[in-house]
PDB file of C-alpha atoms in Angstrom:
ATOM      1  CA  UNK A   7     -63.035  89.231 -20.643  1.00  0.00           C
ATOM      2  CA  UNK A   8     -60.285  88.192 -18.479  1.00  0.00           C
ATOM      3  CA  UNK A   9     -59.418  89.768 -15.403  1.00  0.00           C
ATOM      4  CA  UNK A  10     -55.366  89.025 -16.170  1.00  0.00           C
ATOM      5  CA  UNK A  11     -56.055  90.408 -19.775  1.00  0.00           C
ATOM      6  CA  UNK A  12     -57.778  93.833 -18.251  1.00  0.00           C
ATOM      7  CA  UNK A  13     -55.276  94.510 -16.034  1.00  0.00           C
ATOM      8  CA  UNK A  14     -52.454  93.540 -18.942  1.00  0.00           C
ATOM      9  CA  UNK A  15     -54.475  96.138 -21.348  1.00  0.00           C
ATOM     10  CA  UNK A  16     -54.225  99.219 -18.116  1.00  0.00           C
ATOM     11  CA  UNK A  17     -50.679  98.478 -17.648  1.00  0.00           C
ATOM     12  CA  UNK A  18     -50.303  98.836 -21.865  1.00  0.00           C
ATOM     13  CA  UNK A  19     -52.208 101.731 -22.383  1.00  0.00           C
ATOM     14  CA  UNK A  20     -50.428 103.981 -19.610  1.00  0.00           C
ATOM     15  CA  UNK A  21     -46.923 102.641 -20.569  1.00  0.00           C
ATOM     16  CA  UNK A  22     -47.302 103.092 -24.620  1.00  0.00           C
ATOM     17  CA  UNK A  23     -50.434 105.383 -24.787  1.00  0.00           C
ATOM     18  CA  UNK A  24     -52.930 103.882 -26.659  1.00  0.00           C
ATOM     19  CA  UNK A  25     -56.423 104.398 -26.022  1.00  0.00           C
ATOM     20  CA  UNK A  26     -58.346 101.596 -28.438  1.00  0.00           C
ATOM     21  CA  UNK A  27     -58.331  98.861 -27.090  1.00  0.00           C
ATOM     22  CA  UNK A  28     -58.980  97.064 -30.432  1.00  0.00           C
ATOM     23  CA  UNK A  29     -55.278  98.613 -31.456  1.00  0.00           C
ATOM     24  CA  UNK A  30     -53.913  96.994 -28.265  1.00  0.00           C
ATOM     25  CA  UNK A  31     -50.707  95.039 -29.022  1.00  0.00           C
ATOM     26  CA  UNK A  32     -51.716  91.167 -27.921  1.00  0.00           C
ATOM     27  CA  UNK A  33     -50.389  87.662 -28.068  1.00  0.00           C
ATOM     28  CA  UNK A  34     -52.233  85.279 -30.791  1.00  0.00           C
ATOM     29  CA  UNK A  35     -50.940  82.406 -29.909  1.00  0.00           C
ATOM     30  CA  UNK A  36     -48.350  80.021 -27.746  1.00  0.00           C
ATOM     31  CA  UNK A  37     -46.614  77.433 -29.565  1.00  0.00           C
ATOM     32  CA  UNK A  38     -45.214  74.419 -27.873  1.00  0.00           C
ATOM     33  CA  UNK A  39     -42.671  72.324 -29.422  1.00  0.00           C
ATOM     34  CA  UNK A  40     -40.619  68.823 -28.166  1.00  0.00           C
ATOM     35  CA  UNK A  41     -38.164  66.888 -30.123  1.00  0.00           C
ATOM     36  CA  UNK A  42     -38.300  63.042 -29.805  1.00  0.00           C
ATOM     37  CA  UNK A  43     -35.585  61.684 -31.102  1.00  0.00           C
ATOM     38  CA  UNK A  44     -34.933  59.468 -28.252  1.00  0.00           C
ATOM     39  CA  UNK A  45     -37.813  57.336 -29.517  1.00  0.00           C
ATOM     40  CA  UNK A  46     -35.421  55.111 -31.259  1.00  0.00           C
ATOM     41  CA  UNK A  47     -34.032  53.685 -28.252  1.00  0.00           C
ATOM     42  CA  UNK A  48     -36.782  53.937 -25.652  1.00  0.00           C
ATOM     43  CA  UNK A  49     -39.842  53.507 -27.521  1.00  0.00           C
ATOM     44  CA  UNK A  50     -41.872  53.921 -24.048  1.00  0.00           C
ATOM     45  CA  UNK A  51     -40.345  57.793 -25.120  1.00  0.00           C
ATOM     46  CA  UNK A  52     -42.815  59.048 -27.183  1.00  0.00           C
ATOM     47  CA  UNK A  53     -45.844  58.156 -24.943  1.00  0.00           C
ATOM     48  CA  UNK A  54     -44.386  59.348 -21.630  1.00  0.00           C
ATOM     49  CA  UNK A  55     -43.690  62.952 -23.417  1.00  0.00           C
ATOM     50  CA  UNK A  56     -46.937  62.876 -25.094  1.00  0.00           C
ATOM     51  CA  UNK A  57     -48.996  62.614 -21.534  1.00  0.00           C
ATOM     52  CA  UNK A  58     -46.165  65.034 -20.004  1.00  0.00           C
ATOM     53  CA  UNK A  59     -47.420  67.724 -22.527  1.00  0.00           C
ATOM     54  CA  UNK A  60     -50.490  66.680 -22.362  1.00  0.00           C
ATOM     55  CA  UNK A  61     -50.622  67.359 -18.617  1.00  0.00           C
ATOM     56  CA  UNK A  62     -48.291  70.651 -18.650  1.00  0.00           C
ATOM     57  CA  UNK A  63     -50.476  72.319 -22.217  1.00  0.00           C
ATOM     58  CA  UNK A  64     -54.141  70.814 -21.051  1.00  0.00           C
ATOM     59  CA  UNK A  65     -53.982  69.730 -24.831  1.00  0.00           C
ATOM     60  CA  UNK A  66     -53.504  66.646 -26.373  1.00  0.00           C
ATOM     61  CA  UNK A  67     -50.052  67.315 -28.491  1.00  0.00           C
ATOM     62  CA  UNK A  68     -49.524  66.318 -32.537  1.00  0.00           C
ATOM     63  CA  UNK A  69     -46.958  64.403 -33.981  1.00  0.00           C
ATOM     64  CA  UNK A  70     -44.671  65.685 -36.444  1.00  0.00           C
ATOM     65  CA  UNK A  71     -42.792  64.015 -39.253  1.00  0.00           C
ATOM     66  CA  UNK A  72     -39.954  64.406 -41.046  1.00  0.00           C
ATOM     67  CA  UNK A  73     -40.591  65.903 -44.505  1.00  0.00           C
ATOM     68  CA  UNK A  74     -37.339  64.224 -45.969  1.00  0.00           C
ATOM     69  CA  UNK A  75     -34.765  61.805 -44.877  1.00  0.00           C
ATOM     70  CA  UNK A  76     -31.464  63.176 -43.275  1.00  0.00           C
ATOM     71  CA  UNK A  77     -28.876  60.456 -42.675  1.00  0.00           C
ATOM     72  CA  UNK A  78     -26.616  62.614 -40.929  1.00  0.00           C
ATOM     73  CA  UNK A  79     -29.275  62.105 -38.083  1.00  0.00           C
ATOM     74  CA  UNK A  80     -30.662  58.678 -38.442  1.00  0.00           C
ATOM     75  CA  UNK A  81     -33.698  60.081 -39.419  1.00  0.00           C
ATOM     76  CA  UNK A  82     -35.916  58.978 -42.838  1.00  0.00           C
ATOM     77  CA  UNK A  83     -39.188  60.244 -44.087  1.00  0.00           C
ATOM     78  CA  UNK A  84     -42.049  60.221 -42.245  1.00  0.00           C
ATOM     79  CA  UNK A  85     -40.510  58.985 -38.886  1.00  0.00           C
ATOM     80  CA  UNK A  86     -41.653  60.653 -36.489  1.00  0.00           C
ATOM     81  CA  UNK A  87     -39.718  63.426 -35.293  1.00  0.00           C
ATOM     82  CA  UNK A  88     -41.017  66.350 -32.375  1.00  0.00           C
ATOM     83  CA  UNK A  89     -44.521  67.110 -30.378  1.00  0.00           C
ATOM     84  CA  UNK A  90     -46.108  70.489 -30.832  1.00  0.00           C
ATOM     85  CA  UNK A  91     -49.082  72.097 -28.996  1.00  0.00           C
ATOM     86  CA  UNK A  92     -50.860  75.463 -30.387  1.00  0.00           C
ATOM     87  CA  UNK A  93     -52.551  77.332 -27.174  1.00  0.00           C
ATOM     88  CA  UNK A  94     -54.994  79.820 -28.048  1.00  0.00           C
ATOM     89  CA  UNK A  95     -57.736  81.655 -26.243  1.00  0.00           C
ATOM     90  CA  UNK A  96     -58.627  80.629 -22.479  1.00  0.00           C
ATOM     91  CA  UNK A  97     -55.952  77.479 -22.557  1.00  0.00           C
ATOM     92  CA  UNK A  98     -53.285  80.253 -23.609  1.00  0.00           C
ATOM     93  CA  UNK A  99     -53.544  82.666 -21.182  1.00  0.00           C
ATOM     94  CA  UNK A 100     -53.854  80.100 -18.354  1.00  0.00           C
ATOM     95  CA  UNK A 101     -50.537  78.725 -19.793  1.00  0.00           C
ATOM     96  CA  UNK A 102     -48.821  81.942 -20.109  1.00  0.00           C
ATOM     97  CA  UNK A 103     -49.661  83.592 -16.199  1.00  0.00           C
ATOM     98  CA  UNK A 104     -48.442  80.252 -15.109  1.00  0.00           C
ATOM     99  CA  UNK A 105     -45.258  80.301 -17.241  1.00  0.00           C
ATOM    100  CA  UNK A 106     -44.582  83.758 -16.028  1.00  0.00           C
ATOM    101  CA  UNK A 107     -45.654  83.668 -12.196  1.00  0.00           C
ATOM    102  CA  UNK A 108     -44.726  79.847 -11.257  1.00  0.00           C
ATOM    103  CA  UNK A 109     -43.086  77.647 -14.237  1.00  0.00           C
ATOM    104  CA  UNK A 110     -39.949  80.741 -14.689  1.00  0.00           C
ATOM    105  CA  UNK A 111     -39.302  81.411 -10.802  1.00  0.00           C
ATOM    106  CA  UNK A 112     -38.563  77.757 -10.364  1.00  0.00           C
ATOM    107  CA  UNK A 113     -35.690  77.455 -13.065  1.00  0.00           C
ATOM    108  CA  UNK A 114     -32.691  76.305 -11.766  1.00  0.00           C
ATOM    109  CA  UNK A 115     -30.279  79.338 -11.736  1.00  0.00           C
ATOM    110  CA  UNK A 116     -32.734  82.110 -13.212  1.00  0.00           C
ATOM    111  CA  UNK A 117     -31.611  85.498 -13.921  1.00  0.00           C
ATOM    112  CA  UNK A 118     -34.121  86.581 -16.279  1.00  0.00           C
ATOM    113  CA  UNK A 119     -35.063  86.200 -19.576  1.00  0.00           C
ATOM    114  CA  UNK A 120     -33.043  87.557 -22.638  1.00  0.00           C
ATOM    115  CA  UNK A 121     -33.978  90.284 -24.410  1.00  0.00           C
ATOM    116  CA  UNK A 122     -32.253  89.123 -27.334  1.00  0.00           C
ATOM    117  CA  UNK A 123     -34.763  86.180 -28.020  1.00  0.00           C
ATOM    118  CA  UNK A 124     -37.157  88.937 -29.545  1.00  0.00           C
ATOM    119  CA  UNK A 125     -37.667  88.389 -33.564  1.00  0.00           C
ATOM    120  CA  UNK A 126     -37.923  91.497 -35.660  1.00  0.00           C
ATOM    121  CA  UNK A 127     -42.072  91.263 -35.436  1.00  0.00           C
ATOM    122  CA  UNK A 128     -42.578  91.039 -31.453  1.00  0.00           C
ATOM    123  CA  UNK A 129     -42.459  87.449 -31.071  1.00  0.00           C
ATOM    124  CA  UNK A 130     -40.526  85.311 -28.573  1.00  0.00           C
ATOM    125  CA  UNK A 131     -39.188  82.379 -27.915  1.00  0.00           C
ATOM    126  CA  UNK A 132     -37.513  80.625 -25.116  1.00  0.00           C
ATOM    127  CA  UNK A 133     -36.575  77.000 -24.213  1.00  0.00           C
ATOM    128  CA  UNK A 134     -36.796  75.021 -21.041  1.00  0.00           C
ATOM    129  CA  UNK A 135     -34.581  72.273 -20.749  1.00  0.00           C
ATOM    130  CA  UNK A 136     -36.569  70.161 -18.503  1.00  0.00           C
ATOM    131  CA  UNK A 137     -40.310  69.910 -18.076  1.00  0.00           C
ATOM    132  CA  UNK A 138     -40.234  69.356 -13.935  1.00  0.00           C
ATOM    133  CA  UNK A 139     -40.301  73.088 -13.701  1.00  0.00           C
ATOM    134  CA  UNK A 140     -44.227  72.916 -14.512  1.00  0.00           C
ATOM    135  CA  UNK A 141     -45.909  72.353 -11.514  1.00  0.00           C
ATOM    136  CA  UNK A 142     -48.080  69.286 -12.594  1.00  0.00           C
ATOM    137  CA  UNK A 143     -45.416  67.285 -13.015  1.00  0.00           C
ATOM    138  CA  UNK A 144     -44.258  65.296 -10.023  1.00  0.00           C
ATOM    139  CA  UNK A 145     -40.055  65.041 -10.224  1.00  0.00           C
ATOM    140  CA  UNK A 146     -40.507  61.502  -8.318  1.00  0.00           C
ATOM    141  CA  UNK A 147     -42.630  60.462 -10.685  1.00  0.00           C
ATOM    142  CA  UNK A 148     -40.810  61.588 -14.491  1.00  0.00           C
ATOM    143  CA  UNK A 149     -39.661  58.305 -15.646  1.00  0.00           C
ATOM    144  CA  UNK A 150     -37.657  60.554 -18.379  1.00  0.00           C
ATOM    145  CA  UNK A 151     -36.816  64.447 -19.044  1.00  0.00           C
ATOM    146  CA  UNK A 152     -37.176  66.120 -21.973  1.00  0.00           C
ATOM    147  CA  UNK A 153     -37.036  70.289 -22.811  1.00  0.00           C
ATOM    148  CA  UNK A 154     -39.200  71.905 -24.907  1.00  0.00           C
ATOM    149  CA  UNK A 155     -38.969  74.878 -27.039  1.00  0.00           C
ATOM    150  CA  UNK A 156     -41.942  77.501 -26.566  1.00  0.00           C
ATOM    151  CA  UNK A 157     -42.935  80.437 -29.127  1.00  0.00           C
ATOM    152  CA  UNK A 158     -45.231  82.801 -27.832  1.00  0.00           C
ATOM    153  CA  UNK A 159     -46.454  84.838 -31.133  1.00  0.00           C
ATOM    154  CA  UNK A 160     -48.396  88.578 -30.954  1.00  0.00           C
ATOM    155  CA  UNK A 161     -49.605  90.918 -33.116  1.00  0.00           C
ATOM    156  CA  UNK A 162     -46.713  93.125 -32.389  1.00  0.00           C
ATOM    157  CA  UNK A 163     -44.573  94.458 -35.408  1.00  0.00           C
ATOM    158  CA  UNK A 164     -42.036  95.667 -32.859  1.00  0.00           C
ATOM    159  CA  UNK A 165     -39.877  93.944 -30.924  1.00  0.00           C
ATOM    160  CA  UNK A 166     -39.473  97.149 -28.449  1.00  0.00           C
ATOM    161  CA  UNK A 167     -43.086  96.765 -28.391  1.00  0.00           C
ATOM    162  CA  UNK A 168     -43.106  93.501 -28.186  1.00  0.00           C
ATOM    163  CA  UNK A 169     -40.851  93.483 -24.565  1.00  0.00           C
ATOM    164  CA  UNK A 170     -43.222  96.299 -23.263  1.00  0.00           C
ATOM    165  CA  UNK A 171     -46.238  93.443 -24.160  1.00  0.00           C
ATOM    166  CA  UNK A 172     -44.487  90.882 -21.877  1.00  0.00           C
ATOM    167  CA  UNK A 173     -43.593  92.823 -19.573  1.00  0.00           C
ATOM    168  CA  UNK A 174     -47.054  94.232 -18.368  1.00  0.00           C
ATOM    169  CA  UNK A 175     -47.457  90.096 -18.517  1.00  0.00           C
ATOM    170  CA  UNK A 176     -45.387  90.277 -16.020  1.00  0.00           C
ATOM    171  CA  UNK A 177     -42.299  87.884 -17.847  1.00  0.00           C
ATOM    172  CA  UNK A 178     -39.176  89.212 -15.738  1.00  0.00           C
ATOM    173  CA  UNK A 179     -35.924  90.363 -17.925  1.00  0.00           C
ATOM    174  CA  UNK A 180     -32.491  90.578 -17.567  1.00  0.00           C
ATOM    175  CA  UNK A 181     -31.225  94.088 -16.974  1.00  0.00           C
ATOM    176  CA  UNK A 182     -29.253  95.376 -19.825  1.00  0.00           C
ATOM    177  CA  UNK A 183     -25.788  95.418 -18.945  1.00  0.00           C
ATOM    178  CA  UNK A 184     -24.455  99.018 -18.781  1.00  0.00           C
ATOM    179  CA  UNK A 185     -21.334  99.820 -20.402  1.00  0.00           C
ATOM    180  CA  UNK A 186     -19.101 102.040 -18.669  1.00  0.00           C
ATOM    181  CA  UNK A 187     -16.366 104.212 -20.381  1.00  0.00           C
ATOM    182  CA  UNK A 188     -13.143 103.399 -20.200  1.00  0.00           C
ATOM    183  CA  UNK A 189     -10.571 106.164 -19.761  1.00  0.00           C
TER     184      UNK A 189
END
């Protein structure tokens, strides 16, 4: 076992109180998504974000097409429309300690993340609007930026449970704002 993933499960078990570690609440997986639409214009697009990912994940991405035609946005079936990268196991946690302890502290005006980006079941999701905050990528050397949109799914049920999960992680959170009474 991991050494991060020990020390996550002590944190967890003295904060909520459970003893199994089987029971533990965990994350499953990390889901990393890009829109391309820019591919139209630059077609050099789609293979500069593909090695970008492919450099920032450790995992070569796949391509995803649009199910139906939307000519609102240009876009007809079967072009090819966003990146996405499922982390699991070893490759996961790697990706989530860095996200946490490097790739978040180097955001351009970071206060924390939002406790609000919780879904009902424990899972969360945040987006980055530029990939030069991963520390593999050379600013000098991104010909383009792009953001990407990253879903970090557990086994949670919870979302109070779910911020207690990312927390022993060690993901940093805005304070809630107290409300004081007026008059």
């Amino acid at each position: 076992m991991d050494k991060k993933l020990i020390e996550v499960n002590k944190k967890l078990s003295q904060n909520i109180g459970i003893k199994n570690v089987m029971a533990m609440p965990k994350i499953l997986k990390t889901v990393v998504n890009v829109g391309i639409g820019a591919t139209k214009t630059n077609p050099k697009f789609l293979e500069i974000v593909t090695d970008g990912l492919k450099v920032i994940t450790g995992q070569k991405p796949a391509i995803r097409t649009a199910r139906k035609a939307v000519s609102g946005f240009k876009i007809r079936q079967n072009d090819q429309v966003g990146l996405t990268v499922t982390l699991r196991g070893r490759k996961m946690i790697d990706f989530i300690t860095k996200l946490a302890d490097i790739v978040l502290p180097r955001v351009r005006d970071f206060r924390g993340l939002d406790q609000k980006s919780f879904d009902k079941n424990g899972n969360f999701t945040l987006g980055i609007s530029e990939q030069i905050v991963f520390p593999e990528i050379s600013y000098d050397k991104s010909e383009v930026l792009f953001g990407m949109s990253l879903t970090i799914v557990t086994n949670v049920r919870d979302s109070n449970l779910g911020q207690k999960l990312f927390k022993a992680w060690g993901f940093p959170f805005k304070k809630a704002p107290v409300r004081s009474k007026v008059g």
